[in-house]
Amino acid sequence: MDVILLERVGKLGQMGDVVRVKDGFARNFLLPQGKALRATKDSRAKFEGMKVQLETRNLELKKEAEGVSSKLDGKSFIVVRQASESGQLYGSVSARDIATIVTGGGFTAERSQIALHNPIKMIGLHLIAVALHPEVEAKISINVARNADEAERQARGEDVTRRRDEDEEDAAAEATAFFEKPEDAAADQGSGEDEKAD
C-alpha cells in the first residue's frame, strides 16, 4: 500500500514522502497512529493543505523534545533485581520496566520510546536510547544490580560479578595458607629434634 508520511518515520522516510509499505503495517500502525495517509489524489490535496501546519507542529514538538533531551541525556537509573552469583537475572528488565522507572524519575516516557531490542538479562550498566521525537534521541544509563550498595559499586566502575569470584579465590588462598603453616612448623620442629638427638 502506498502512503504519504505525515511525520518522519524511522527507516521509512521524511514528512511528505510517498512510500510503499505492507498493508498490515499501514492499517495497524501508520494510519491509526496518524503517522500517514493513504496515497490517493484526495489525500495528496489534503496533505498539501495541512503541510504548513504539520511542519509547524513538528518543529514545536522537536523543540520540546530537545529541551527534555538536554535534561534526560546522561541520566542514570537504578534497577534492583534478584540475580545469580554469575550476574544472570532471575527475570529480565523490559522496555516497559525502563519506561516506568524513567517516568518515576520525573520524565514522561512510553514503552514505545525505549529503544530496547532484547530485554536486559544480566546485571551491570546498560546504555539505552530513548526516542523522544523521530529526530531527537537521549541516552540513559540503566544500572541493574542486586541491591543499592552493589549499584553504587557498579557506578564507580567495579565489576561486581568478577569481584565476587576474586573474593572467593582470595578466601580459598587464605584458607590454604592457614592450613599449610602448621604443617611447615611441625616439619621444622621435627627436623630440629632429629638434630638434637644426634
PDB file of C-alpha atoms in Angstrom:
ATOM      1  CA  MET A   1       0.000   0.000   0.000  1.00  0.00           C
ATOM      2  CA  ASP A   2       1.288   3.487  -0.827  1.00  0.00           C
ATOM      3  CA  VAL A   3       1.055   6.044   1.962  1.00  0.00           C
ATOM      4  CA  ILE A   4       2.014   9.697   2.472  1.00  0.00           C
ATOM      5  CA  LEU A   5       4.005  10.174   5.656  1.00  0.00           C
ATOM      6  CA  LEU A   6       2.711  12.926   7.938  1.00  0.00           C
ATOM      7  CA  GLU A   7       5.896  12.863  10.047  1.00  0.00           C
ATOM      8  CA  ARG A   8       9.375  11.395   9.905  1.00  0.00           C
ATOM      9  CA  VAL A   9       9.239   7.638  10.454  1.00  0.00           C
ATOM     10  CA  GLY A  10      12.494   5.783  11.088  1.00  0.00           C
ATOM     11  CA  LYS A  11      13.677   3.591   8.189  1.00  0.00           C
ATOM     12  CA  LEU A  12      10.768   4.775   6.010  1.00  0.00           C
ATOM     13  CA  GLY A  13      11.230   8.432   5.185  1.00  0.00           C
ATOM     14  CA  GLN A  14      10.598  12.092   5.918  1.00  0.00           C
ATOM     15  CA  MET A  15       7.360  14.035   6.152  1.00  0.00           C
ATOM     16  CA  GLY A  16       5.642  14.235   2.763  1.00  0.00           C
ATOM     17  CA  ASP A  17       7.370  11.193   1.288  1.00  0.00           C
ATOM     18  CA  VAL A  18       5.175   8.694  -0.548  1.00  0.00           C
ATOM     19  CA  VAL A  19       6.357   5.216   0.423  1.00  0.00           C
ATOM     20  CA  ARG A  20       5.195   1.665  -0.205  1.00  0.00           C
ATOM     21  CA  VAL A  21       4.616  -0.359   2.972  1.00  0.00           C
ATOM     22  CA  LYS A  22       2.963  -3.646   3.806  1.00  0.00           C
ATOM     23  CA  ASP A  23      -0.806  -3.408   4.103  1.00  0.00           C
ATOM     24  CA  GLY A  24      -0.855  -4.657   7.690  1.00  0.00           C
ATOM     25  CA  PHE A  25       1.761  -2.127   8.834  1.00  0.00           C
ATOM     26  CA  ALA A  26      -0.233   0.687   7.254  1.00  0.00           C
ATOM     27  CA  ARG A  27      -3.639  -0.461   8.576  1.00  0.00           C
ATOM     28  CA  ASN A  28      -2.461  -1.438  12.075  1.00  0.00           C
ATOM     29  CA  PHE A  29       0.152   1.212  12.837  1.00  0.00           C
ATOM     30  CA  LEU A  30       0.683   4.131  10.446  1.00  0.00           C
ATOM     31  CA  LEU A  31      -2.935   5.051   9.712  1.00  0.00           C
ATOM     32  CA  PRO A  32      -4.416   4.636  13.247  1.00  0.00           C
ATOM     33  CA  GLN A  33      -1.451   6.491  14.843  1.00  0.00           C
ATOM     34  CA  GLY A  34      -1.924   9.424  12.455  1.00  0.00           C
ATOM     35  CA  LYS A  35       1.559   8.994  11.017  1.00  0.00           C
ATOM     36  CA  ALA A  36       0.403   8.576   7.406  1.00  0.00           C
ATOM     37  CA  LEU A  37      -2.464   8.905   4.932  1.00  0.00           C
ATOM     38  CA  ARG A  38      -3.345   6.591   2.047  1.00  0.00           C
ATOM     39  CA  ALA A  39      -1.729   7.922  -1.114  1.00  0.00           C
ATOM     40  CA  THR A  40      -4.823   8.927  -3.098  1.00  0.00           C
ATOM     41  CA  LYS A  41      -5.490  12.133  -5.067  1.00  0.00           C
ATOM     42  CA  ASP A  42      -7.758  13.431  -2.292  1.00  0.00           C
ATOM     43  CA  SER A  43      -5.152  12.620   0.371  1.00  0.00           C
ATOM     44  CA  ARG A  44      -2.411  14.369  -1.593  1.00  0.00           C
ATOM     45  CA  ALA A  45      -4.535  17.513  -1.853  1.00  0.00           C
ATOM     46  CA  LYS A  46      -5.383  17.248   1.860  1.00  0.00           C
ATOM     47  CA  PHE A  47      -1.695  16.860   2.703  1.00  0.00           C
ATOM     48  CA  GLU A  48      -0.722  19.947   0.682  1.00  0.00           C
ATOM     49  CA  GLY A  49      -3.313  21.936   2.672  1.00  0.00           C
ATOM     50  CA  MET A  50      -2.032  20.580   6.005  1.00  0.00           C
ATOM     51  CA  LYS A  51       1.680  20.732   5.152  1.00  0.00           C
ATOM     52  CA  VAL A  52       2.403  24.100   6.789  1.00  0.00           C
ATOM     53  CA  GLN A  53       0.520  23.147   9.968  1.00  0.00           C
ATOM     54  CA  LEU A  54       2.285  19.766  10.131  1.00  0.00           C
ATOM     55  CA  GLU A  55       5.712  21.344   9.713  1.00  0.00           C
ATOM     56  CA  THR A  56       4.952  23.933  12.419  1.00  0.00           C
ATOM     57  CA  ARG A  57       3.693  21.249  14.820  1.00  0.00           C
ATOM     58  CA  ASN A  58       6.728  19.100  14.049  1.00  0.00           C
ATOM     59  CA  LEU A  59       9.110  21.984  14.844  1.00  0.00           C
ATOM     60  CA  GLU A  60       7.305  22.677  18.153  1.00  0.00           C
ATOM     61  CA  LEU A  61       7.419  19.006  19.163  1.00  0.00           C
ATOM     62  CA  LYS A  62      11.080  18.783  18.159  1.00  0.00           C
ATOM     63  CA  LYS A  63      11.988  21.868  20.214  1.00  0.00           C
ATOM     64  CA  GLU A  64      10.111  20.459  23.218  1.00  0.00           C
ATOM     65  CA  ALA A  65      11.841  17.079  22.797  1.00  0.00           C
ATOM     66  CA  GLU A  66      15.256  18.769  22.606  1.00  0.00           C
ATOM     67  CA  GLY A  67      14.518  20.525  25.918  1.00  0.00           C
ATOM     68  CA  VAL A  68      13.629  17.220  27.582  1.00  0.00           C
ATOM     69  CA  SER A  69      16.611  15.518  25.957  1.00  0.00           C
ATOM     70  CA  SER A  70      19.030  18.054  27.437  1.00  0.00           C
ATOM     71  CA  LYS A  71      17.757  17.164  30.929  1.00  0.00           C
ATOM     72  CA  LEU A  72      17.391  13.404  30.382  1.00  0.00           C
ATOM     73  CA  ASP A  73      20.565  12.713  28.381  1.00  0.00           C
ATOM     74  CA  GLY A  74      23.216  11.028  30.515  1.00  0.00           C
ATOM     75  CA  LYS A  75      20.928  10.323  33.491  1.00  0.00           C
ATOM     76  CA  SER A  76      21.391   7.066  35.364  1.00  0.00           C
ATOM     77  CA  PHE A  77      18.566   4.978  36.806  1.00  0.00           C
ATOM     78  CA  ILE A  78      18.982   2.078  39.254  1.00  0.00           C
ATOM     79  CA  VAL A  79      17.018  -1.149  38.848  1.00  0.00           C
ATOM     80  CA  VAL A  80      17.231  -3.686  41.692  1.00  0.00           C
ATOM     81  CA  ARG A  81      16.631  -7.311  40.646  1.00  0.00           C
ATOM     82  CA  GLN A  82      17.459 -10.739  42.002  1.00  0.00           C
ATOM     83  CA  ALA A  83      20.329 -12.447  40.210  1.00  0.00           C
ATOM     84  CA  SER A  84      22.629 -15.440  40.464  1.00  0.00           C
ATOM     85  CA  GLU A  85      26.255 -15.230  41.610  1.00  0.00           C
ATOM     86  CA  SER A  86      27.357 -15.031  37.975  1.00  0.00           C
ATOM     87  CA  GLY A  87      25.126 -11.973  37.386  1.00  0.00           C
ATOM     88  CA  GLN A  88      22.351 -13.689  35.404  1.00  0.00           C
ATOM     89  CA  LEU A  89      18.974 -12.149  36.326  1.00  0.00           C
ATOM     90  CA  TYR A  90      16.202 -14.455  37.520  1.00  0.00           C
ATOM     91  CA  GLY A  91      13.850 -12.391  35.386  1.00  0.00           C
ATOM     92  CA  SER A  92      14.582  -9.562  32.981  1.00  0.00           C
ATOM     93  CA  VAL A  93      14.279  -5.795  32.612  1.00  0.00           C
ATOM     94  CA  SER A  94      11.975  -4.901  29.730  1.00  0.00           C
ATOM     95  CA  ALA A  95      11.226  -1.659  27.876  1.00  0.00           C
ATOM     96  CA  ARG A  96       8.046  -1.342  29.959  1.00  0.00           C
ATOM     97  CA  ASP A  97      10.106  -1.546  33.186  1.00  0.00           C
ATOM     98  CA  ILE A  98      12.505   1.126  31.917  1.00  0.00           C
ATOM     99  CA  ALA A  99       9.621   3.419  30.881  1.00  0.00           C
ATOM    100  CA  THR A 100       8.117   3.053  34.381  1.00  0.00           C
ATOM    101  CA  ILE A 101      11.464   3.847  36.030  1.00  0.00           C
ATOM    102  CA  VAL A 102      12.077   6.887  33.810  1.00  0.00           C
ATOM    103  CA  THR A 103       8.540   8.132  34.497  1.00  0.00           C
ATOM    104  CA  GLY A 104       9.138   7.611  38.234  1.00  0.00           C
ATOM    105  CA  GLY A 105      12.274   9.740  37.853  1.00  0.00           C
ATOM    106  CA  GLY A 106      10.175  12.738  36.791  1.00  0.00           C
ATOM    107  CA  PHE A 107      10.226  12.348  32.998  1.00  0.00           C
ATOM    108  CA  THR A 108       7.473  11.245  30.647  1.00  0.00           C
ATOM    109  CA  ALA A 109       8.350   8.149  28.650  1.00  0.00           C
ATOM    110  CA  GLU A 110       6.321   5.468  26.942  1.00  0.00           C
ATOM    111  CA  ARG A 111       7.360   1.906  26.272  1.00  0.00           C
ATOM    112  CA  SER A 112       7.424   2.558  22.522  1.00  0.00           C
ATOM    113  CA  GLN A 113      10.029   5.308  23.032  1.00  0.00           C
ATOM    114  CA  ILE A 114      12.542   2.961  24.695  1.00  0.00           C
ATOM    115  CA  ALA A 115      14.922   1.514  22.072  1.00  0.00           C
ATOM    116  CA  LEU A 116      15.496  -1.875  23.698  1.00  0.00           C
ATOM    117  CA  HIS A 117      15.588  -4.708  21.178  1.00  0.00           C
ATOM    118  CA  ASN A 118      16.111  -7.520  23.722  1.00  0.00           C
ATOM    119  CA  PRO A 119      15.297  -7.490  27.450  1.00  0.00           C
ATOM    120  CA  ILE A 120      18.227  -6.972  29.827  1.00  0.00           C
ATOM    121  CA  LYS A 121      19.153 -10.309  31.446  1.00  0.00           C
ATOM    122  CA  MET A 122      22.475  -9.507  33.187  1.00  0.00           C
ATOM    123  CA  ILE A 123      23.439  -7.166  35.999  1.00  0.00           C
ATOM    124  CA  GLY A 124      25.653  -4.243  35.026  1.00  0.00           C
ATOM    125  CA  LEU A 125      25.467  -0.836  33.376  1.00  0.00           C
ATOM    126  CA  HIS A 126      23.438  -0.705  30.168  1.00  0.00           C
ATOM    127  CA  LEU A 127      23.269   2.301  27.806  1.00  0.00           C
ATOM    128  CA  ILE A 128      19.743   2.696  26.402  1.00  0.00           C
ATOM    129  CA  ALA A 129      18.400   5.135  23.785  1.00  0.00           C
ATOM    130  CA  VAL A 130      15.103   6.951  24.376  1.00  0.00           C
ATOM    131  CA  ALA A 131      13.441   8.300  21.208  1.00  0.00           C
ATOM    132  CA  LEU A 132      11.725  11.489  22.383  1.00  0.00           C
ATOM    133  CA  HIS A 133      10.923  12.564  18.822  1.00  0.00           C
ATOM    134  CA  PRO A 134      11.659  10.973  15.440  1.00  0.00           C
ATOM    135  CA  GLU A 135      14.655  13.343  15.172  1.00  0.00           C
ATOM    136  CA  VAL A 136      15.670  13.595  18.864  1.00  0.00           C
ATOM    137  CA  GLU A 137      17.181  10.818  20.955  1.00  0.00           C
ATOM    138  CA  ALA A 138      18.539  10.762  24.521  1.00  0.00           C
ATOM    139  CA  LYS A 139      20.897   8.167  26.009  1.00  0.00           C
ATOM    140  CA  ILE A 140      20.333   6.972  29.567  1.00  0.00           C
ATOM    141  CA  SER A 141      22.216   4.506  31.738  1.00  0.00           C
ATOM    142  CA  ILE A 142      20.356   1.656  33.422  1.00  0.00           C
ATOM    143  CA  ASN A 143      22.280   0.294  36.424  1.00  0.00           C
ATOM    144  CA  VAL A 144      20.917  -3.225  37.087  1.00  0.00           C
ATOM    145  CA  ALA A 145      22.110  -4.593  40.440  1.00  0.00           C
ATOM    146  CA  ARG A 146      21.132  -6.951  43.270  1.00  0.00           C
ATOM    147  CA  ASN A 147      20.963  -4.119  45.841  1.00  0.00           C
ATOM    148  CA  ALA A 148      21.677  -0.396  46.249  1.00  0.00           C
ATOM    149  CA  ASP A 149      25.222  -0.998  47.566  1.00  0.00           C
ATOM    150  CA  GLU A 150      26.080  -3.091  44.524  1.00  0.00           C
ATOM    151  CA  ALA A 151      24.583  -0.440  42.224  1.00  0.00           C
ATOM    152  CA  GLU A 152      26.801   2.172  43.853  1.00  0.00           C
ATOM    153  CA  ARG A 153      29.886  -0.030  43.364  1.00  0.00           C
ATOM    154  CA  GLN A 154      28.956  -0.592  39.695  1.00  0.00           C
ATOM    155  CA  ALA A 155      28.506   3.161  39.199  1.00  0.00           C
ATOM    156  CA  ARG A 156      32.094   3.647  40.444  1.00  0.00           C
ATOM    157  CA  GLY A 157      33.250   1.205  37.774  1.00  0.00           C
ATOM    158  CA  GLU A 158      33.666  -2.035  39.751  1.00  0.00           C
ATOM    159  CA  ASP A 159      32.765  -5.327  38.091  1.00  0.00           C
ATOM    160  CA  VAL A 160      30.669  -6.896  40.857  1.00  0.00           C
ATOM    161  CA  THR A 161      30.454 -10.318  39.224  1.00  0.00           C
ATOM    162  CA  ARG A 162      34.243 -10.608  38.867  1.00  0.00           C
ATOM    163  CA  ARG A 163      34.745  -9.120  42.329  1.00  0.00           C
ATOM    164  CA  ARG A 164      32.818 -11.957  43.970  1.00  0.00           C
ATOM    165  CA  ASP A 165      34.889 -14.564  42.124  1.00  0.00           C
ATOM    166  CA  GLU A 166      38.111 -12.842  43.232  1.00  0.00           C
ATOM    167  CA  ASP A 167      36.887 -12.683  46.836  1.00  0.00           C
ATOM    168  CA  GLU A 168      36.208 -16.421  46.766  1.00  0.00           C
ATOM    169  CA  GLU A 169      39.674 -17.095  45.302  1.00  0.00           C
ATOM    170  CA  ASP A 170      41.311 -14.891  47.964  1.00  0.00           C
ATOM    171  CA  ALA A 171      39.391 -16.687  50.720  1.00  0.00           C
ATOM    172  CA  ALA A 172      40.471 -20.066  49.318  1.00  0.00           C
ATOM    173  CA  ALA A 173      44.114 -18.923  49.133  1.00  0.00           C
ATOM    174  CA  GLU A 174      43.961 -17.673  52.742  1.00  0.00           C
ATOM    175  CA  ALA A 175      42.456 -20.972  53.901  1.00  0.00           C
ATOM    176  CA  THR A 176      45.148 -22.943  52.068  1.00  0.00           C
ATOM    177  CA  ALA A 177      47.877 -20.764  53.557  1.00  0.00           C
ATOM    178  CA  PHE A 178      46.367 -21.124  57.035  1.00  0.00           C
ATOM    179  CA  PHE A 179      46.320 -24.903  56.866  1.00  0.00           C
ATOM    180  CA  GLU A 180      49.792 -25.162  55.321  1.00  0.00           C
ATOM    181  CA  LYS A 181      51.532 -23.132  58.046  1.00  0.00           C
ATOM    182  CA  PRO A 182      51.107 -25.651  60.934  1.00  0.00           C
ATOM    183  CA  GLU A 183      52.475 -28.494  58.800  1.00  0.00           C
ATOM    184  CA  ASP A 184      55.548 -26.444  57.850  1.00  0.00           C
ATOM    185  CA  ALA A 185      56.125 -25.516  61.502  1.00  0.00           C
ATOM    186  CA  ALA A 186      55.772 -29.176  62.592  1.00  0.00           C
ATOM    187  CA  ALA A 187      58.242 -30.254  59.908  1.00  0.00           C
ATOM    188  CA  ASP A 188      60.718 -27.629  61.110  1.00  0.00           C
ATOM    189  CA  GLN A 189      60.291 -28.744  64.719  1.00  0.00           C
ATOM    190  CA  GLY A 190      60.699 -32.412  63.730  1.00  0.00           C
ATOM    191  CA  SER A 191      63.963 -31.733  61.915  1.00  0.00           C
ATOM    192  CA  GLY A 192      65.250 -29.767  64.913  1.00  0.00           C
ATOM    193  CA  GLU A 193      64.559 -32.655  67.284  1.00  0.00           C
ATOM    194  CA  ASP A 194      66.418 -35.040  64.967  1.00  0.00           C
ATOM    195  CA  GLU A 195      69.469 -32.766  65.080  1.00  0.00           C
ATOM    196  CA  LYS A 196      69.398 -32.654  68.922  1.00  0.00           C
ATOM    197  CA  ALA A 197      69.144 -36.442  69.115  1.00  0.00           C
ATOM    198  CA  ASP A 198      72.403 -36.782  67.094  1.00  0.00           C
TER     199      ASP A 198
END
